[in-house]
PDB file of C-alpha atoms in Angstrom:
ATOM      1  CA  MET A   1     -39.189 -26.342 -31.598  1.00 51.00           C
ATOM      2  CA  ALA A   2     -36.121 -23.661 -32.254  1.00 53.00           C
ATOM      3  CA  ASP A   3     -33.692 -25.605 -34.671  1.00 57.00           C
ATOM      4  CA  ASP A   4     -29.881 -24.688 -33.255  1.00 56.00           C
ATOM      5  CA  ARG A   5     -28.070 -25.273 -36.607  1.00 57.00           C
ATOM      6  CA  ASP A   6     -26.952 -22.438 -38.229  1.00 56.00           C
ATOM      7  CA  GLY A   7     -26.712 -21.645 -41.927  1.00 56.00           C
ATOM      8  CA  THR A   8     -24.871 -24.416 -43.370  1.00 58.00           C
ATOM      9  CA  GLY A   9     -26.623 -26.532 -41.691  1.00 56.00           C
ATOM     10  CA  ALA A  10     -24.493 -27.932 -38.781  1.00 55.00           C
ATOM     11  CA  LYS A  11     -25.568 -27.347 -34.941  1.00 56.00           C
ATOM     12  CA  ASP A  12     -24.004 -24.277 -33.190  1.00 56.00           C
ATOM     13  CA  ALA A  13     -20.491 -24.804 -31.471  1.00 59.00           C
ATOM     14  CA  THR A  14     -21.494 -23.946 -27.906  1.00 64.00           C
ATOM     15  CA  PRO A  15     -18.652 -23.656 -25.705  1.00 64.00           C
ATOM     16  CA  GLU A  16     -17.874 -25.706 -22.501  1.00 64.00           C
ATOM     17  CA  PRO A  17     -18.227 -24.252 -19.246  1.00 62.00           C
ATOM     18  CA  GLU A  18     -14.882 -24.193 -17.509  1.00 69.00           C
ATOM     19  CA  THR A  19     -14.234 -26.556 -14.963  1.00 73.00           C
ATOM     20  CA  ASP A  20     -12.064 -26.031 -12.249  1.00 70.00           C
ATOM     21  CA  THR A  21      -9.553 -29.322 -12.074  1.00 78.00           C
ATOM     22  CA  ARG A  22      -7.524 -28.341  -8.749  1.00 74.00           C
ATOM     23  CA  THR A  23      -7.526 -30.340  -5.704  1.00 84.00           C
ATOM     24  CA  ARG A  24      -8.653 -28.964  -2.488  1.00 84.00           C
ATOM     25  CA  ALA A  25      -4.826 -28.285  -1.386  1.00 81.00           C
ATOM     26  CA  GLU A  26      -4.203 -26.528  -5.025  1.00 82.00           C
ATOM     27  CA  LYS A  27      -7.295 -24.474  -3.900  1.00 88.00           C
ATOM     28  CA  ARG A  28      -6.457 -24.130  -0.441  1.00 88.00           C
ATOM     29  CA  ARG A  29      -2.893 -23.245  -1.718  1.00 88.00           C
ATOM     30  CA  ASP A  30      -3.762 -20.285  -4.071  1.00 90.00           C
ATOM     31  CA  GLU A  31      -5.942 -19.088  -1.540  1.00 92.00           C
ATOM     32  CA  LEU A  32      -3.102 -18.347   0.558  1.00 92.00           C
ATOM     33  CA  ILE A  33      -0.826 -16.866  -2.034  1.00 93.00           C
ATOM     34  CA  GLU A  34      -3.916 -14.518  -2.595  1.00 93.00           C
ATOM     35  CA  GLU A  35      -4.614 -13.490   0.986  1.00 94.00           C
ATOM     36  CA  GLY A  36      -0.720 -13.141   1.424  1.00 93.00           C
ATOM     37  CA  ILE A  37      -0.681 -10.690  -1.776  1.00 94.00           C
ATOM     38  CA  LEU A  38      -3.389  -8.910  -0.507  1.00 94.00           C
ATOM     39  CA  VAL A  39      -1.588  -7.983   3.029  1.00 94.00           C
ATOM     40  CA  SER A  40       1.602  -7.238   1.451  1.00 95.00           C
ATOM     41  CA  MET A  41       0.167  -5.043  -0.984  1.00 94.00           C
ATOM     42  CA  ALA A  42      -1.910  -3.121   2.390  1.00 93.00           C
ATOM     43  CA  ALA A  43       1.561  -3.342   4.331  1.00 94.00           C
ATOM     44  CA  LEU A  44       3.384  -1.604   0.831  1.00 95.00           C
ATOM     45  CA  ARG A  45       1.201   0.865   0.323  1.00 93.00           C
ATOM     46  CA  MET A  46       1.117   2.011   4.128  1.00 93.00           C
ATOM     47  CA  LYS A  47       4.683   1.998   3.774  1.00 94.00           C
ATOM     48  CA  VAL A  48       4.936   4.441   0.842  1.00 94.00           C
ATOM     49  CA  LYS A  49       2.805   6.653   2.569  1.00 92.00           C
ATOM     50  CA  ASN A  50       4.883   7.182   5.256  1.00 90.00           C
ATOM     51  CA  ARG A  51       8.226   7.541   3.328  1.00 91.00           C
ATOM     52  CA  THR A  52       6.297   9.891   0.592  1.00 91.00           C
ATOM     53  CA  ILE A  53       5.070  11.842   3.881  1.00 86.00           C
ATOM     54  CA  VAL A  54       8.644  12.616   5.310  1.00 86.00           C
ATOM     55  CA  TRP A  55       9.676  13.179   1.716  1.00 85.00           C
ATOM     56  CA  MET A  56       7.468  16.316   0.937  1.00 83.00           C
ATOM     57  CA  LEU A  57       6.822  17.522   4.986  1.00 79.00           C
ATOM     58  CA  ARG A  58      10.179  16.823   6.774  1.00 79.00           C
ATOM     59  CA  ASP A  59      12.318  17.485   3.721  1.00 81.00           C
ATOM     60  CA  GLY A  60      10.468  19.693   1.849  1.00 82.00           C
ATOM     61  CA  ASN A  61       9.750  18.346  -1.655  1.00 84.00           C
ATOM     62  CA  PRO A  62       8.054  18.304  -3.810  1.00 85.00           C
ATOM     63  CA  TRP A  63       5.487  14.944  -5.393  1.00 86.00           C
ATOM     64  CA  ASP A  64       7.747  13.567  -7.540  1.00 89.00           C
ATOM     65  CA  ASP A  65       6.487  10.980  -9.748  1.00 91.00           C
ATOM     66  CA  ALA A  66       9.940   9.070 -10.207  1.00 94.00           C
ATOM     67  CA  VAL A  67      10.754   9.554  -6.439  1.00 93.00           C
ATOM     68  CA  VAL A  68       7.981   7.395  -5.560  1.00 94.00           C
ATOM     69  CA  ARG A  69       8.215   4.348  -8.182  1.00 95.00           C
ATOM     70  CA  THR A  70      11.712   4.281  -6.743  1.00 95.00           C
ATOM     71  CA  MET A  71      10.293   3.641  -2.921  1.00 95.00           C
ATOM     72  CA  VAL A  72       7.831   1.014  -4.337  1.00 96.00           C
ATOM     73  CA  ARG A  73       9.869  -0.728  -5.806  1.00 97.00           C
ATOM     74  CA  GLU A  74      12.790  -0.621  -2.647  1.00 96.00           C
ATOM     75  CA  GLU A  75       9.555  -1.176  -0.154  1.00 96.00           C
ATOM     76  CA  LEU A  76       8.748  -4.464  -2.638  1.00 96.00           C
ATOM     77  CA  ALA A  77      12.099  -5.581  -2.531  1.00 96.00           C
ATOM     78  CA  GLY A  78      11.846  -5.164   1.206  1.00 96.00           C
ATOM     79  CA  LEU A  79       8.852  -6.991   1.975  1.00 96.00           C
ATOM     80  CA  ALA A  80      10.111  -9.864  -0.227  1.00 96.00           C
ATOM     81  CA  ASP A  81      13.286 -10.316   1.157  1.00 96.00           C
ATOM     82  CA  GLU A  82      11.234 -10.335   4.753  1.00 95.00           C
ATOM     83  CA  LEU A  83       9.106 -13.656   3.665  1.00 96.00           C
ATOM     84  CA  GLU A  84      12.227 -15.026   2.058  1.00 96.00           C
ATOM     85  CA  ARG A  85      13.842 -14.868   5.644  1.00 96.00           C
ATOM     86  CA  GLU A  86      11.084 -15.849   6.867  1.00 94.00           C
ATOM     87  CA  ALA A  87      10.200 -18.708   4.873  1.00 94.00           C
ATOM     88  CA  ASP A  88      14.178 -19.622   5.556  1.00 95.00           C
ATOM     89  CA  ARG A  89      12.946 -19.652   9.709  1.00 93.00           C
ATOM     90  CA  LEU A  90      10.240 -21.674   9.076  1.00 91.00           C
ATOM     91  CA  ALA A  91      12.318 -24.743   6.798  1.00 92.00           C
ATOM     92  CA  ALA A  92      14.797 -24.822   9.680  1.00 92.00           C
ATOM     93  CA  LEU A  93      11.945 -25.725  11.971  1.00 88.00           C
ATOM     94  CA  ARG A  94      10.605 -28.620  10.082  1.00 88.00           C
ATOM     95  CA  PRO A  95      13.704 -30.495  10.971  1.00 86.00           C
ATOM     96  CA  LYS A  96      13.006 -30.498  14.617  1.00 84.00           C
ATOM     97  CA  ALA A  97       9.452 -30.452  14.550  1.00 80.00           C
ATOM     98  CA  ALA A  98       9.302 -34.125  12.685  1.00 78.00           C
ATOM     99  CA  ARG A  99      11.215 -35.083  15.721  1.00 77.00           C
ATOM    100  CA  ARG A 100       9.117 -34.027  18.416  1.00 73.00           C
ATOM    101  CA  ILE A 101       6.394 -36.310  19.485  1.00 70.00           C
ATOM    102  CA  GLY A 102       3.377 -35.112  22.385  1.00 60.00           C
ATOM    103  CA  ARG A 103       1.317 -32.110  22.542  1.00 61.00           C
ATOM    104  CA  SER A 104       2.837 -28.508  21.837  1.00 59.00           C
ATOM    105  CA  GLN A 105       2.746 -26.380  25.065  1.00 61.00           C
ATOM    106  CA  HIS A 106       2.553 -23.009  23.313  1.00 53.00           C
ATOM    107  CA  GLN A 107       1.771 -21.417  19.751  1.00 57.00           C
ATOM    108  CA  TYR A 108       5.009 -21.892  18.887  1.00 58.00           C
ATOM    109  CA  ASP A 109       6.193 -25.098  20.234  1.00 61.00           C
ATOM    110  CA  TYR A 110       5.786 -27.126  16.643  1.00 71.00           C
ATOM    111  CA  GLY A 111       5.416 -30.892  16.772  1.00 72.00           C
ATOM    112  CA  GLN A 112       5.413 -33.684  13.922  1.00 75.00           C
ATOM    113  CA  GLU A 113       1.527 -32.447  13.788  1.00 77.00           C
ATOM    114  CA  ASP A 114       2.691 -29.205  12.342  1.00 80.00           C
ATOM    115  CA  VAL A 115       5.334 -30.029   9.737  1.00 84.00           C
ATOM    116  CA  TYR A 116       2.546 -29.893   6.916  1.00 86.00           C
ATOM    117  CA  LEU A 117       1.292 -26.838   8.065  1.00 87.00           C
ATOM    118  CA  LEU A 118       4.829 -25.495   8.412  1.00 89.00           C
ATOM    119  CA  ARG A 119       6.052 -26.199   4.859  1.00 91.00           C
ATOM    120  CA  GLN A 120       2.244 -24.726   3.688  1.00 92.00           C
ATOM    121  CA  ARG A 121       3.830 -21.845   5.490  1.00 92.00           C
ATOM    122  CA  GLU A 122       7.132 -21.676   3.488  1.00 93.00           C
ATOM    123  CA  ASN A 123       5.791 -22.473   0.643  1.00 94.00           C
ATOM    124  CA  THR A 124       3.134 -19.495   0.631  1.00 94.00           C
ATOM    125  CA  ASN A 125       5.646 -16.905   1.900  1.00 95.00           C
ATOM    126  CA  ARG A 126       8.643 -17.920  -1.352  1.00 96.00           C
ATOM    127  CA  ALA A 127       5.199 -17.468  -3.274  1.00 95.00           C
ATOM    128  CA  VAL A 128       4.133 -14.074  -2.101  1.00 95.00           C
ATOM    129  CA  ALA A 129       7.734 -13.035  -2.172  1.00 96.00           C
ATOM    130  CA  GLN A 130       7.999 -14.044  -5.522  1.00 96.00           C
ATOM    131  CA  LYS A 131       5.016 -12.527  -7.008  1.00 95.00           C
ATOM    132  CA  LEU A 132       6.070  -9.283  -5.468  1.00 95.00           C
ATOM    133  CA  ILE A 133       9.426  -9.144  -7.093  1.00 95.00           C
ATOM    134  CA  GLU A 134       7.360  -9.234 -10.048  1.00 95.00           C
ATOM    135  CA  LEU A 135       5.412  -7.514  -9.436  1.00 94.00           C
ATOM    136  CA  GLY A 136       8.648  -4.756  -8.759  1.00 94.00           C
ATOM    137  CA  ASP A 137       9.550  -4.851 -12.636  1.00 94.00           C
ATOM    138  CA  ASP A 138       6.237  -4.161 -13.511  1.00 94.00           C
ATOM    139  CA  ASP A 139       5.655  -0.400 -14.925  1.00 94.00           C
ATOM    140  CA  ALA A 140       2.167  -0.314 -14.606  1.00 94.00           C
ATOM    141  CA  ALA A 141       1.726  -1.891 -11.103  1.00 93.00           C
ATOM    142  CA  VAL A 142       4.154   0.465  -9.619  1.00 95.00           C
ATOM    143  CA  ASP A 143       2.646   3.059 -11.271  1.00 93.00           C
ATOM    144  CA  ALA A 144      -1.133   1.796  -9.434  1.00 93.00           C
ATOM    145  CA  VAL A 145       1.001   2.271  -6.472  1.00 94.00           C
ATOM    146  CA  GLY A 146       1.713   5.235  -6.299  1.00 92.00           C
ATOM    147  CA  ALA A 147      -1.288   6.614  -7.771  1.00 91.00           C
ATOM    148  CA  GLY A 148      -3.110   4.641  -4.840  1.00 90.00           C
ATOM    149  CA  VAL A 149      -0.066   6.627  -2.718  1.00 91.00           C
ATOM    150  CA  LYS A 150      -0.809  10.129  -3.481  1.00 88.00           C
ATOM    151  CA  HIS A 151      -4.984   9.510  -3.317  1.00 86.00           C
ATOM    152  CA  ASP A 152      -4.272   8.464   0.106  1.00 84.00           C
ATOM    153  CA  ASN A 153      -1.706  11.465   0.803  1.00 81.00           C
ATOM    154  CA  LEU A 154      -4.411  13.829  -0.931  1.00 79.00           C
ATOM    155  CA  MET A 155      -7.336  12.375   1.514  1.00 76.00           C
ATOM    156  CA  GLU A 156      -5.737  12.868   4.786  1.00 73.00           C
ATOM    157  CA  ILE A 157      -4.652  15.988   4.152  1.00 67.00           C
ATOM    158  CA  VAL A 158      -8.229  16.907   3.152  1.00 63.00           C
ATOM    159  CA  SER A 159      -9.903  15.394   5.881  1.00 63.00           C
ATOM    160  CA  ALA A 160      -7.532  16.317   8.463  1.00 57.00           C
ATOM    161  CA  SER A 161      -8.196  20.259   7.480  1.00 51.00           C
ATOM    162  CA  PRO A 162     -10.878  22.979   7.173  1.00 51.00           C
ATOM    163  CA  LEU A 163     -12.317  22.733   3.921  1.00 47.00           C
ATOM    164  CA  PRO A 164     -13.647  26.364   1.846  1.00 47.00           C
ATOM    165  CA  PHE A 165     -16.639  23.780   0.991  1.00 47.00           C
ATOM    166  CA  GLU A 166     -18.692  21.104   2.081  1.00 49.00           C
ATOM    167  CA  PRO A 167     -18.582  18.291  -0.020  1.00 48.00           C
ATOM    168  CA  ARG A 168     -20.928  15.689   0.430  1.00 50.00           C
ATOM    169  CA  SER A 169     -20.280  12.613   1.916  1.00 51.00           C
ATOM    170  CA  ASP A 170     -21.208  10.473  -0.806  1.00 53.00           C
ATOM    171  CA  GLU A 171     -19.346  12.391  -3.507  1.00 56.00           C
ATOM    172  CA  SER A 172     -15.564  12.048  -4.534  1.00 61.00           C
ATOM    173  CA  LEU A 173     -13.814  15.977  -4.859  1.00 57.00           C
ATOM    174  CA  ASP A 174     -12.941  16.795  -8.047  1.00 65.00           C
ATOM    175  CA  PRO A 175      -9.693  17.905  -9.157  1.00 70.00           C
ATOM    176  CA  GLU A 176     -10.645  21.620  -8.684  1.00 72.00           C
ATOM    177  CA  GLN A 177     -12.361  20.873  -5.449  1.00 66.00           C
ATOM    178  CA  GLN A 178      -8.970  19.325  -4.417  1.00 66.00           C
ATOM    179  CA  ARG A 179      -7.338  22.257  -5.641  1.00 68.00           C
ATOM    180  CA  ARG A 180      -9.288  24.488  -3.963  1.00 69.00           C
ATOM    181  CA  ALA A 181      -9.009  22.650  -0.744  1.00 65.00           C
ATOM    182  CA  ILE A 182      -4.934  22.098  -0.584  1.00 67.00           C
ATOM    183  CA  ARG A 183      -4.647  25.817  -1.421  1.00 68.00           C
ATOM    184  CA  ALA A 184      -6.895  26.394   1.745  1.00 67.00           C
ATOM    185  CA  ILE A 185      -4.825  24.584   4.007  1.00 64.00           C
ATOM    186  CA  GLU A 186      -1.435  25.935   2.792  1.00 65.00           C
ATOM    187  CA  ASP A 187      -2.870  29.616   3.274  1.00 67.00           C
ATOM    188  CA  GLU A 188      -4.154  28.867   6.702  1.00 65.00           C
ATOM    189  CA  LEU A 189      -0.796  27.425   7.669  1.00 62.00           C
ATOM    190  CA  GLN A 190       1.187  30.130   5.961  1.00 64.00           C
ATOM    191  CA  ALA A 191      -1.198  32.722   8.300  1.00 65.00           C
ATOM    192  CA  MET A 192      -0.348  30.746  11.272  1.00 61.00           C
ATOM    193  CA  LEU A 193       3.614  30.835  10.244  1.00 59.00           C
ATOM    194  CA  ALA A 194       3.484  34.851   9.820  1.00 62.00           C
ATOM    195  CA  LYS A 195       1.522  35.314  13.097  1.00 64.00           C
ATOM    196  CA  ALA A 196       4.173  33.368  15.453  1.00 58.00           C
ATOM    197  CA  GLU A 197       6.802  35.035  13.618  1.00 58.00           C
ATOM    198  CA  GLY A 198       5.415  38.404  13.460  1.00 62.00           C
ATOM    199  CA  ARG A 199       6.063  38.762   9.796  1.00 64.00           C
ATOM    200  CA  PRO A 200       3.112  40.576   7.836  1.00 66.00           C
ATOM    201  CA  LEU A 201       0.897  38.105   5.023  1.00 61.00           C
ATOM    202  CA  VAL A 202       1.829  39.064   1.700  1.00 57.00           C
ATOM    203  CA  VAL A 203      -1.330  39.333  -1.047  1.00 51.00           C
ATOM    204  CA  GLY A 204      -0.615  38.230  -4.690  1.00 47.00           C
ATOM    205  CA  ALA A 205      -2.148  39.711  -7.590  1.00 43.00           C
ATOM    206  CA  SER A 206      -4.224  37.237  -7.576  1.00 43.00           C
ATOM    207  CA  GLY A 207      -5.556  37.954  -3.760  1.00 47.00           C
ATOM    208  CA  THR A 208      -4.463  34.811  -2.640  1.00 47.00           C
ATOM    209  CA  ARG A 209      -2.351  35.214   0.689  1.00 48.00           C
ATOM    210  CA  SER A 210       0.850  34.512   1.227  1.00 48.00           C
ATOM    211  CA  ALA A 211       3.742  34.982   4.133  1.00 46.00           C
ATOM    212  CA  SER A 212       6.563  37.250   3.627  1.00 48.00           C
ATOM    213  CA  ALA A 213       9.693  35.600   2.136  1.00 47.00           C
ATOM    214  CA  THR A 214      12.106  34.696   4.599  1.00 48.00           C
ATOM    215  CA  PRO A 215      15.801  32.424   4.222  1.00 46.00           C
ATOM    216  CA  GLY A 216      16.527  29.357   5.848  1.00 51.00           C
ATOM    217  CA  ARG A 217      14.201  26.296   6.809  1.00 49.00           C
ATOM    218  CA  PRO A 218      10.806  25.907   4.362  1.00 49.00           C
ATOM    219  CA  TRP A 219       7.862  27.254   5.905  1.00 42.00           C
ATOM    220  CA  TRP A 220       6.754  23.995   7.664  1.00 43.00           C
ATOM    221  CA  LYS A 221       9.345  23.451   9.475  1.00 46.00           C
ATOM    222  CA  ARG A 222       9.779  26.481  11.115  1.00 45.00           C
ATOM    223  CA  LEU A 223       5.749  26.334  11.823  1.00 42.00           C
ATOM    224  CA  ARG A 224       6.623  23.341  14.001  1.00 44.00           C
ATOM    225  CA  GLN A 225       9.846  24.856  15.730  1.00 47.00           C
ATOM    226  CA  THR A 226       7.480  27.665  16.462  1.00 43.00           C
ATOM    227  CA  ARG A 227       4.382  25.370  18.144  1.00 42.00           C
TER     228      ARG A 227
END
């Protein structure tokens, strides 16, 4: 039989398995908070994505990491504020619900049996709001959201336009493929605009096509006006 003792004659110390000492209520609380954070982060990413699209396509600005960080922090603060206001609303409902006896008539008709649920939802909202505020102070977390939004924007552009190649569906695009795809999309849009405005295309030294320069609004804004 194998001897568990080490060279000194003492038995090897085996770490004790970690035991979850949380009560059922505490586990449920943590699950609700985690679910709330996941939902909030999905909403955050969508909000920032929409803002960056407007920033670039409507206003004609290039991608700017610093601007996107500001957007992420602003949206985090906004979501946290919404959660706090909802928590305040639920807190205000509890005294009235505690006094009401009888069966509820609809889903927003709270009674005594709903007091615990209202308190649970209030506490969950406040906990998630606090977590979002903390994330706004975490540079790495903010940058991670920005990187995710940048990826989402790129994939949306690529999936919405014809590509100069056919990547396999189970393979992600490498940086060079991404650059080629975006360049091809921009060339196609420039050609559409030049045709709509009756201007010739200019072929650069590298062989790439571009519309002749025209003062005024950016080309993607003028393109929308000609459609």
